[in-house]
PDB file of C-alpha atoms in Angstrom:
ATOM      1  CA  GLN F   1     -17.535 -24.232 -56.344  1.00 78.00           C
ATOM      2  CA  SER F   2     -18.585 -20.944 -57.906  1.00 93.00           C
ATOM      3  CA  ALA F   3     -20.666 -18.663 -55.731  1.00 96.00           C
ATOM      4  CA  LEU F   4     -24.360 -18.416 -56.478  1.00 98.00           C
ATOM      5  CA  THR F   5     -25.281 -15.201 -58.272  1.00 98.00           C
ATOM      6  CA  GLN F   6     -27.246 -12.477 -56.512  1.00 98.00           C
ATOM      7  CA  HIS F   7     -27.871  -8.879 -57.498  1.00 96.00           C
ATOM      8  CA  ALA F   8     -25.607  -6.579 -55.510  1.00 97.00           C
ATOM      9  CA  SER F   9     -28.393  -4.365 -54.234  1.00 97.00           C
ATOM     10  CA  VAL F  10     -32.162  -4.033 -54.055  1.00 98.00           C
ATOM     11  CA  SER F  11     -34.147  -1.180 -52.583  1.00 97.00           C
ATOM     12  CA  GLY F  12     -37.747  -0.445 -51.712  1.00 97.00           C
ATOM     13  CA  SER F  13     -39.929   1.914 -49.736  1.00 97.00           C
ATOM     14  CA  PRO F  14     -41.532   0.981 -46.431  1.00 97.00           C
ATOM     15  CA  GLY F  15     -44.582  -1.195 -46.969  1.00 97.00           C
ATOM     16  CA  GLN F  16     -43.522  -2.350 -50.409  1.00 97.00           C
ATOM     17  CA  SER F  17     -42.540  -5.876 -51.402  1.00 97.00           C
ATOM     18  CA  ILE F  18     -39.149  -6.751 -52.825  1.00 98.00           C
ATOM     19  CA  THR F  19     -37.715  -9.961 -54.259  1.00 98.00           C
ATOM     20  CA  ILE F  20     -34.103 -11.086 -54.115  1.00 98.00           C
ATOM     21  CA  SER F  21     -32.976 -13.703 -56.600  1.00 98.00           C
ATOM     22  CA  CYS F  22     -30.268 -16.348 -56.338  1.00 98.00           C
ATOM     23  CA  THR F  23     -29.117 -18.151 -59.464  1.00 98.00           C
ATOM     24  CA  GLY F  24     -27.105 -21.319 -59.501  1.00 98.00           C
ATOM     25  CA  THR F  25     -26.938 -24.452 -61.604  1.00 97.00           C
ATOM     26  CA  SER F  26     -28.544 -27.869 -61.816  1.00 96.00           C
ATOM     27  CA  SER F  27     -25.755 -29.093 -59.520  1.00 96.00           C
ATOM     28  CA  ASP F  28     -26.872 -26.924 -56.639  1.00 97.00           C
ATOM     29  CA  VAL F  29     -30.005 -24.741 -56.569  1.00 97.00           C
ATOM     30  CA  GLY F  30     -31.748 -26.612 -59.363  1.00 97.00           C
ATOM     31  CA  GLY F  31     -30.863 -30.048 -58.150  1.00 96.00           C
ATOM     32  CA  TYR F  32     -32.041 -29.935 -54.544  1.00 96.00           C
ATOM     33  CA  ASN F  33     -34.722 -28.337 -52.408  1.00 96.00           C
ATOM     34  CA  TYR F  34     -31.992 -27.253 -50.009  1.00 97.00           C
ATOM     35  CA  VAL F  35     -31.822 -23.500 -50.463  1.00 98.00           C
ATOM     36  CA  SER F  36     -31.452 -21.351 -47.363  1.00 98.00           C
ATOM     37  CA  TRP F  37     -31.559 -17.586 -46.874  1.00 98.00           C
ATOM     38  CA  TYR F  38     -29.699 -15.569 -44.251  1.00 98.00           C
ATOM     39  CA  GLN F  39     -30.018 -11.999 -43.044  1.00 98.00           C
ATOM     40  CA  GLN F  40     -26.923 -10.221 -41.762  1.00 98.00           C
ATOM     41  CA  HIS F  41     -26.835  -6.827 -40.094  1.00 98.00           C
ATOM     42  CA  PRO F  42     -23.484  -4.981 -39.940  1.00 96.00           C
ATOM     43  CA  GLY F  43     -21.103  -6.472 -37.408  1.00 95.00           C
ATOM     44  CA  LYS F  44     -23.480  -9.317 -36.553  1.00 97.00           C
ATOM     45  CA  ALA F  45     -23.601 -13.018 -37.257  1.00 98.00           C
ATOM     46  CA  PRO F  46     -25.983 -14.154 -40.001  1.00 98.00           C
ATOM     47  CA  LYS F  47     -29.510 -15.214 -39.059  1.00 98.00           C
ATOM     48  CA  LEU F  48     -31.399 -18.032 -40.772  1.00 98.00           C
ATOM     49  CA  MET F  49     -34.575 -16.703 -42.398  1.00 98.00           C
ATOM     50  CA  ILE F  50     -35.627 -19.521 -44.751  1.00 98.00           C
ATOM     51  CA  TYR F  51     -34.564 -23.144 -45.050  1.00 97.00           C
ATOM     52  CA  ASP F  52     -35.345 -25.878 -47.574  1.00 97.00           C
ATOM     53  CA  VAL F  53     -36.541 -23.306 -50.139  1.00 97.00           C
ATOM     54  CA  ASN F  54     -39.696 -22.110 -48.406  1.00 97.00           C
ATOM     55  CA  ASN F  55     -39.687 -22.961 -44.715  1.00 97.00           C
ATOM     56  CA  ARG F  56     -39.475 -20.337 -41.977  1.00 98.00           C
ATOM     57  CA  PRO F  57     -37.756 -21.119 -38.677  1.00 96.00           C
ATOM     58  CA  SER F  58     -39.753 -20.410 -35.561  1.00 95.00           C
ATOM     59  CA  GLY F  59     -39.713 -16.709 -34.763  1.00 96.00           C
ATOM     60  CA  VAL F  60     -39.081 -15.431 -38.287  1.00 98.00           C
ATOM     61  CA  SER F  61     -41.695 -13.006 -39.534  1.00 97.00           C
ATOM     62  CA  THR F  62     -44.264 -14.289 -42.031  1.00 97.00           C
ATOM     63  CA  ARG F  63     -43.294 -11.302 -44.189  1.00 98.00           C
ATOM     64  CA  PHE F  64     -40.374 -13.417 -45.403  1.00 98.00           C
ATOM     65  CA  SER F  65     -41.085 -16.136 -47.948  1.00 98.00           C
ATOM     66  CA  GLY F  66     -39.023 -18.276 -50.305  1.00 98.00           C
ATOM     67  CA  SER F  67     -39.545 -20.025 -53.603  1.00 98.00           C
ATOM     68  CA  LYS F  68     -37.636 -21.708 -56.387  1.00 98.00           C
ATOM     69  CA  SER F  69     -38.000 -22.185 -60.126  1.00 97.00           C
ATOM     70  CA  GLY F  70     -35.409 -24.172 -61.992  1.00 97.00           C
ATOM     71  CA  ASN F  71     -31.934 -22.968 -61.101  1.00 98.00           C
ATOM     72  CA  THR F  72     -33.133 -19.724 -59.473  1.00 98.00           C
ATOM     73  CA  ALA F  73     -34.353 -19.296 -55.917  1.00 98.00           C
ATOM     74  CA  SER F  74     -36.046 -16.179 -54.593  1.00 98.00           C
ATOM     75  CA  LEU F  75     -36.622 -14.492 -51.254  1.00 98.00           C
ATOM     76  CA  THR F  76     -39.562 -12.104 -51.016  1.00 98.00           C
ATOM     77  CA  ILE F  77     -39.912  -9.569 -48.244  1.00 98.00           C
ATOM     78  CA  SER F  78     -43.402  -8.123 -48.042  1.00 98.00           C
ATOM     79  CA  GLY F  79     -44.422  -5.048 -46.060  1.00 97.00           C
ATOM     80  CA  LEU F  80     -40.824  -3.815 -46.066  1.00 98.00           C
ATOM     81  CA  GLN F  81     -39.721  -2.315 -42.748  1.00 97.00           C
ATOM     82  CA  ALA F  82     -36.700  -0.259 -41.727  1.00 97.00           C
ATOM     83  CA  GLU F  83     -35.346  -3.178 -39.711  1.00 97.00           C
ATOM     84  CA  ASP F  84     -35.186  -5.294 -42.884  1.00 98.00           C
ATOM     85  CA  GLU F  85     -32.286  -3.194 -44.143  1.00 98.00           C
ATOM     86  CA  ALA F  86     -29.393  -5.675 -44.146  1.00 98.00           C
ATOM     87  CA  ASP F  87     -27.344  -7.980 -46.333  1.00 98.00           C
ATOM     88  CA  TYR F  88     -29.039 -11.164 -47.509  1.00 98.00           C
ATOM     89  CA  TYR F  89     -27.285 -14.343 -48.614  1.00 98.00           C
ATOM     90  CA  CYS F  90     -28.646 -17.484 -50.197  1.00 98.00           C
ATOM     91  CA  SER F  91     -27.014 -20.854 -49.755  1.00 98.00           C
ATOM     92  CA  SER F  92     -27.461 -24.237 -51.376  1.00 97.00           C
ATOM     93  CA  TYR F  93     -26.376 -27.817 -50.929  1.00 97.00           C
ATOM     94  CA  THR F  94     -24.420 -29.106 -53.933  1.00 96.00           C
ATOM     95  CA  SER F  95     -23.904 -32.365 -55.794  1.00 96.00           C
ATOM     96  CA  SER F  96     -20.362 -32.496 -54.371  1.00 95.00           C
ATOM     97  CA  ASN F  97     -21.806 -32.759 -50.850  1.00 94.00           C
ATOM     98  CA  THR F  98     -20.597 -29.238 -50.141  1.00 96.00           C
ATOM     99  CA  LEU F  99     -22.348 -25.968 -49.459  1.00 97.00           C
ATOM    100  CA  VAL F 100     -22.156 -22.789 -51.501  1.00 98.00           C
ATOM    101  CA  PHE F 101     -23.241 -19.243 -50.667  1.00 98.00           C
ATOM    102  CA  GLY F 102     -24.509 -16.505 -52.893  1.00 98.00           C
ATOM    103  CA  THR F 103     -22.636 -13.286 -53.565  1.00 98.00           C
ATOM    104  CA  GLY F 104     -24.983 -11.351 -51.289  1.00 98.00           C
ATOM    105  CA  THR F 105     -27.602  -8.641 -51.769  1.00 98.00           C
ATOM    106  CA  LYS F 106     -27.715  -5.384 -49.860  1.00 98.00           C
ATOM    107  CA  VAL F 107     -31.293  -4.381 -49.145  1.00 98.00           C
ATOM    108  CA  THR F 108     -31.902  -0.679 -48.641  1.00 98.00           C
ATOM    109  CA  VAL F 109     -35.137   0.698 -47.243  1.00 97.00           C
ATOM    110  CA  LEU F 110     -35.683   4.107 -48.804  1.00 94.00           C
TER     111      LEU F 110
ATOM    112  CA  GLN E   1     -30.745 -21.037 -25.605  1.00 94.00           C
ATOM    113  CA  VAL E   2     -28.179 -22.678 -27.902  1.00 97.00           C
ATOM    114  CA  GLN E   3     -24.732 -21.147 -27.522  1.00 98.00           C
ATOM    115  CA  LEU E   4     -21.723 -21.352 -29.796  1.00 98.00           C
ATOM    116  CA  VAL E   5     -18.557 -19.521 -28.757  1.00 98.00           C
ATOM    117  CA  GLU E   6     -15.501 -19.405 -31.004  1.00 98.00           C
ATOM    118  CA  SER E   7     -11.989 -18.803 -29.771  1.00 97.00           C
ATOM    119  CA  GLY E   8      -8.409 -19.113 -30.949  1.00 97.00           C
ATOM    120  CA  GLY E   9      -8.298 -16.400 -33.567  1.00 96.00           C
ATOM    121  CA  GLY E  10      -5.498 -13.879 -33.877  1.00 97.00           C
ATOM    122  CA  LEU E  11      -2.660 -12.542 -35.974  1.00 98.00           C
ATOM    123  CA  VAL E  12      -0.436 -15.076 -37.726  1.00 98.00           C
ATOM    124  CA  LYS E  13       2.274 -14.798 -40.377  1.00 98.00           C
ATOM    125  CA  PRO E  14       1.824 -16.274 -43.847  1.00 98.00           C
ATOM    126  CA  GLY E  15       2.656 -19.955 -43.785  1.00 98.00           C
ATOM    127  CA  GLY E  16       1.794 -20.204 -40.116  1.00 98.00           C
ATOM    128  CA  SER E  17      -0.847 -22.240 -38.306  1.00 98.00           C
ATOM    129  CA  LEU E  18      -3.777 -21.547 -36.031  1.00 98.00           C
ATOM    130  CA  ARG E  19      -6.413 -23.687 -34.342  1.00 98.00           C
ATOM    131  CA  LEU E  20      -9.905 -22.372 -33.850  1.00 98.00           C
ATOM    132  CA  SER E  21     -12.259 -23.823 -31.260  1.00 98.00           C
ATOM    133  CA  CYS E  22     -16.015 -23.594 -30.951  1.00 98.00           C
ATOM    134  CA  ALA E  23     -17.555 -24.413 -27.584  1.00 98.00           C
ATOM    135  CA  ALA E  24     -21.156 -25.567 -27.804  1.00 98.00           C
ATOM    136  CA  SER E  25     -23.729 -25.570 -25.037  1.00 97.00           C
ATOM    137  CA  LYS E  26     -27.457 -25.865 -24.329  1.00 97.00           C
ATOM    138  CA  PHE E  27     -28.050 -28.631 -26.881  1.00 97.00           C
ATOM    139  CA  THR E  28     -26.972 -32.228 -27.490  1.00 97.00           C
ATOM    140  CA  PHE E  29     -23.837 -31.486 -29.494  1.00 97.00           C
ATOM    141  CA  SER E  30     -23.278 -35.086 -30.588  1.00 97.00           C
ATOM    142  CA  ASP E  31     -26.605 -35.118 -32.460  1.00 96.00           C
ATOM    143  CA  TYR E  32     -25.684 -32.410 -34.943  1.00 97.00           C
ATOM    144  CA  TYR E  33     -23.518 -31.815 -37.972  1.00 97.00           C
ATOM    145  CA  MET E  34     -21.424 -28.680 -37.524  1.00 98.00           C
ATOM    146  CA  THR E  35     -19.848 -26.299 -39.982  1.00 98.00           C
ATOM    147  CA  TRP E  36     -17.311 -23.487 -40.355  1.00 98.00           C
ATOM    148  CA  ILE E  37     -18.086 -20.455 -42.487  1.00 98.00           C
ATOM    149  CA  ARG E  38     -15.874 -17.411 -42.997  1.00 98.00           C
ATOM    150  CA  GLN E  39     -16.263 -13.823 -44.114  1.00 98.00           C
ATOM    151  CA  ALA E  40     -13.354 -11.769 -45.410  1.00 98.00           C
ATOM    152  CA  PRO E  41     -13.381  -8.035 -44.607  1.00 97.00           C
ATOM    153  CA  GLY E  42     -16.117  -6.325 -46.595  1.00 96.00           C
ATOM    154  CA  LYS E  43     -16.907  -9.543 -48.478  1.00 97.00           C
ATOM    155  CA  GLY E  44     -19.607 -12.174 -48.514  1.00 97.00           C
ATOM    156  CA  LEU E  45     -19.987 -15.460 -46.713  1.00 98.00           C
ATOM    157  CA  GLU E  46     -17.839 -18.407 -47.787  1.00 98.00           C
ATOM    158  CA  TRP E  47     -18.476 -21.961 -46.654  1.00 98.00           C
ATOM    159  CA  VAL E  48     -15.278 -23.627 -45.369  1.00 98.00           C
ATOM    160  CA  SER E  49     -16.024 -27.107 -44.025  1.00 98.00           C
ATOM    161  CA  TYR E  50     -18.527 -29.320 -42.260  1.00 96.00           C
ATOM    162  CA  ILE E  51     -18.299 -32.455 -40.154  1.00 97.00           C
ATOM    163  CA  SER E  52     -20.833 -35.163 -39.419  1.00 96.00           C
ATOM    164  CA  SER E  53     -22.269 -35.688 -35.962  1.00 96.00           C
ATOM    165  CA  ASN E  54     -19.999 -38.671 -35.238  1.00 95.00           C
ATOM    166  CA  GLY E  55     -16.937 -36.953 -36.688  1.00 96.00           C
ATOM    167  CA  ARG E  56     -16.320 -39.585 -39.361  1.00 97.00           C
ATOM    168  CA  THR E  57     -17.293 -37.551 -42.426  1.00 96.00           C
ATOM    169  CA  MET E  58     -15.820 -34.193 -43.386  1.00 97.00           C
ATOM    170  CA  TYR E  59     -16.067 -31.998 -46.449  1.00 97.00           C
ATOM    171  CA  TYR E  60     -14.042 -28.950 -47.433  1.00 97.00           C
ATOM    172  CA  ALA E  61     -14.158 -26.045 -49.833  1.00 97.00           C
ATOM    173  CA  ASP E  62     -11.551 -26.307 -52.582  1.00 97.00           C
ATOM    174  CA  SER E  63      -9.919 -23.128 -51.282  1.00 97.00           C
ATOM    175  CA  VAL E  64      -8.885 -24.803 -48.012  1.00 98.00           C
ATOM    176  CA  LYS E  65      -8.649 -28.487 -48.946  1.00 97.00           C
ATOM    177  CA  GLY E  66      -5.336 -29.971 -47.879  1.00 97.00           C
ATOM    178  CA  ARG E  67      -4.579 -27.062 -45.540  1.00 98.00           C
ATOM    179  CA  PHE E  68      -7.485 -27.037 -43.080  1.00 98.00           C
ATOM    180  CA  THR E  69      -8.763 -29.903 -40.956  1.00 98.00           C
ATOM    181  CA  VAL E  70     -12.083 -29.944 -39.133  1.00 98.00           C
ATOM    182  CA  SER E  71     -12.560 -32.153 -36.096  1.00 98.00           C
ATOM    183  CA  ARG E  72     -14.761 -32.457 -33.040  1.00 98.00           C
ATOM    184  CA  ASP E  73     -14.735 -33.843 -29.527  1.00 98.00           C
ATOM    185  CA  ASN E  74     -18.277 -34.803 -28.583  1.00 98.00           C
ATOM    186  CA  ALA E  75     -17.231 -35.513 -24.999  1.00 98.00           C
ATOM    187  CA  LYS E  76     -16.104 -31.888 -24.702  1.00 98.00           C
ATOM    188  CA  ASN E  77     -18.921 -30.401 -26.813  1.00 98.00           C
ATOM    189  CA  SER E  78     -16.302 -28.769 -28.982  1.00 98.00           C
ATOM    190  CA  LEU E  79     -15.639 -28.207 -32.669  1.00 98.00           C
ATOM    191  CA  TYR E  80     -12.205 -27.379 -34.058  1.00 98.00           C
ATOM    192  CA  LEU E  81     -10.606 -26.030 -37.204  1.00 98.00           C
ATOM    193  CA  GLN E  82      -6.880 -26.612 -37.626  1.00 98.00           C
ATOM    194  CA  MET E  83      -5.570 -24.138 -40.192  1.00 98.00           C
ATOM    195  CA  ASN E  84      -2.118 -24.711 -41.684  1.00 98.00           C
ATOM    196  CA  SER E  85      -0.141 -22.993 -44.439  1.00 98.00           C
ATOM    197  CA  LEU E  86      -2.159 -19.864 -43.905  1.00 98.00           C
ATOM    198  CA  ARG E  87      -2.335 -17.248 -46.644  1.00 98.00           C
ATOM    199  CA  ALA E  88      -3.307 -13.601 -46.690  1.00 98.00           C
ATOM    200  CA  GLU E  89      -6.569 -14.563 -48.387  1.00 97.00           C
ATOM    201  CA  ASP E  90      -7.542 -16.645 -45.347  1.00 98.00           C
ATOM    202  CA  THR E  91      -7.959 -13.414 -43.384  1.00 98.00           C
ATOM    203  CA  ALA E  92     -11.579 -13.397 -42.261  1.00 98.00           C
ATOM    204  CA  VAL E  93     -14.019 -13.713 -39.419  1.00 98.00           C
ATOM    205  CA  TYR E  94     -14.615 -17.415 -38.889  1.00 98.00           C
ATOM    206  CA  TYR E  95     -18.037 -18.549 -37.680  1.00 98.00           C
ATOM    207  CA  CYS E  96     -19.045 -21.945 -36.418  1.00 98.00           C
ATOM    208  CA  ALA E  97     -22.658 -22.923 -36.944  1.00 98.00           C
ATOM    209  CA  ARG E  98     -25.038 -25.775 -36.248  1.00 98.00           C
ATOM    210  CA  ILE E  99     -26.688 -27.774 -39.020  1.00 96.00           C
ATOM    211  CA  PRO E 100     -30.015 -29.111 -37.711  1.00 92.00           C
ATOM    212  CA  ARG E 101     -31.153 -31.156 -40.696  1.00 87.00           C
ATOM    213  CA  SER E 102     -30.201 -32.483 -44.114  1.00 87.00           C
ATOM    214  CA  GLY E 103     -29.500 -29.801 -46.653  1.00 88.00           C
ATOM    215  CA  GLY E 104     -27.011 -27.702 -44.749  1.00 91.00           C
ATOM    216  CA  SER E 105     -29.087 -24.851 -43.382  1.00 95.00           C
ATOM    217  CA  CYS E 106     -27.462 -23.305 -40.307  1.00 97.00           C
ATOM    218  CA  ASP E 107     -29.838 -22.408 -37.503  1.00 96.00           C
ATOM    219  CA  TYR E 108     -27.432 -21.135 -34.840  1.00 97.00           C
ATOM    220  CA  TRP E 109     -24.172 -19.242 -35.323  1.00 98.00           C
ATOM    221  CA  GLY E 110     -21.380 -18.175 -33.040  1.00 98.00           C
ATOM    222  CA  GLN E 111     -20.258 -14.575 -32.760  1.00 97.00           C
ATOM    223  CA  GLY E 112     -17.190 -15.195 -34.910  1.00 98.00           C
ATOM    224  CA  SER E 113     -13.428 -15.233 -34.404  1.00 98.00           C
ATOM    225  CA  GLN E 114     -11.102 -12.913 -36.312  1.00 98.00           C
ATOM    226  CA  VAL E 115      -8.153 -14.485 -38.104  1.00 98.00           C
ATOM    227  CA  THR E 116      -5.613 -12.131 -39.666  1.00 98.00           C
ATOM    228  CA  VAL E 117      -2.777 -13.449 -41.813  1.00 98.00           C
ATOM    229  CA  SER E 118      -0.124 -10.807 -42.308  1.00 97.00           C
ATOM    230  CA  SER E 119       3.611 -10.375 -42.077  1.00 95.00           C
TER     231      SER E 119
END
């Protein structure tokens, strides 16, 4: 159950678009359309932003979108805003019927 | 609004035990899979365990298998995590969360309960 791989940090200026990647294997990310993305502000519980690769829960801004290619999933934030500064984690269902999280990416708005 | 409230955390010595509870409200608890996820200080999220809606199926992370047991009482709208043989590396904030559909995405989370394992 190795953690999915994410870059430690990504930054962008307000209004720009950024993409966060999440790399796993054919036993998790590549094998199922069950990738989720979470946003976590300091001291707060995570918030679901994307589920099943590219679906947004009700209330989540359309600036957030998800995709997947092979063993790598991506979260794109368009029109970056100051409030988007947070930690982001991907998660995937696995062939062992377990869940696995990514290592996390800190997004900084310059 | 869905509510999940964890309790039972605290300071425990290595080798000790602790039982976390998660009280659920404002939704039909018995319809949903539930999960526990933890976060060590300054670290990322780590999935711990999940349990099916009827309580008959449970899965665990390798790091806690054989030491932790997840259970639920649908009549009391409550989820539990019995933690035995605790180690320093189990120190974390423990969150309970709801799984609304296949695939394991978690749509509602509790506020977390701090567990500290130290002598």
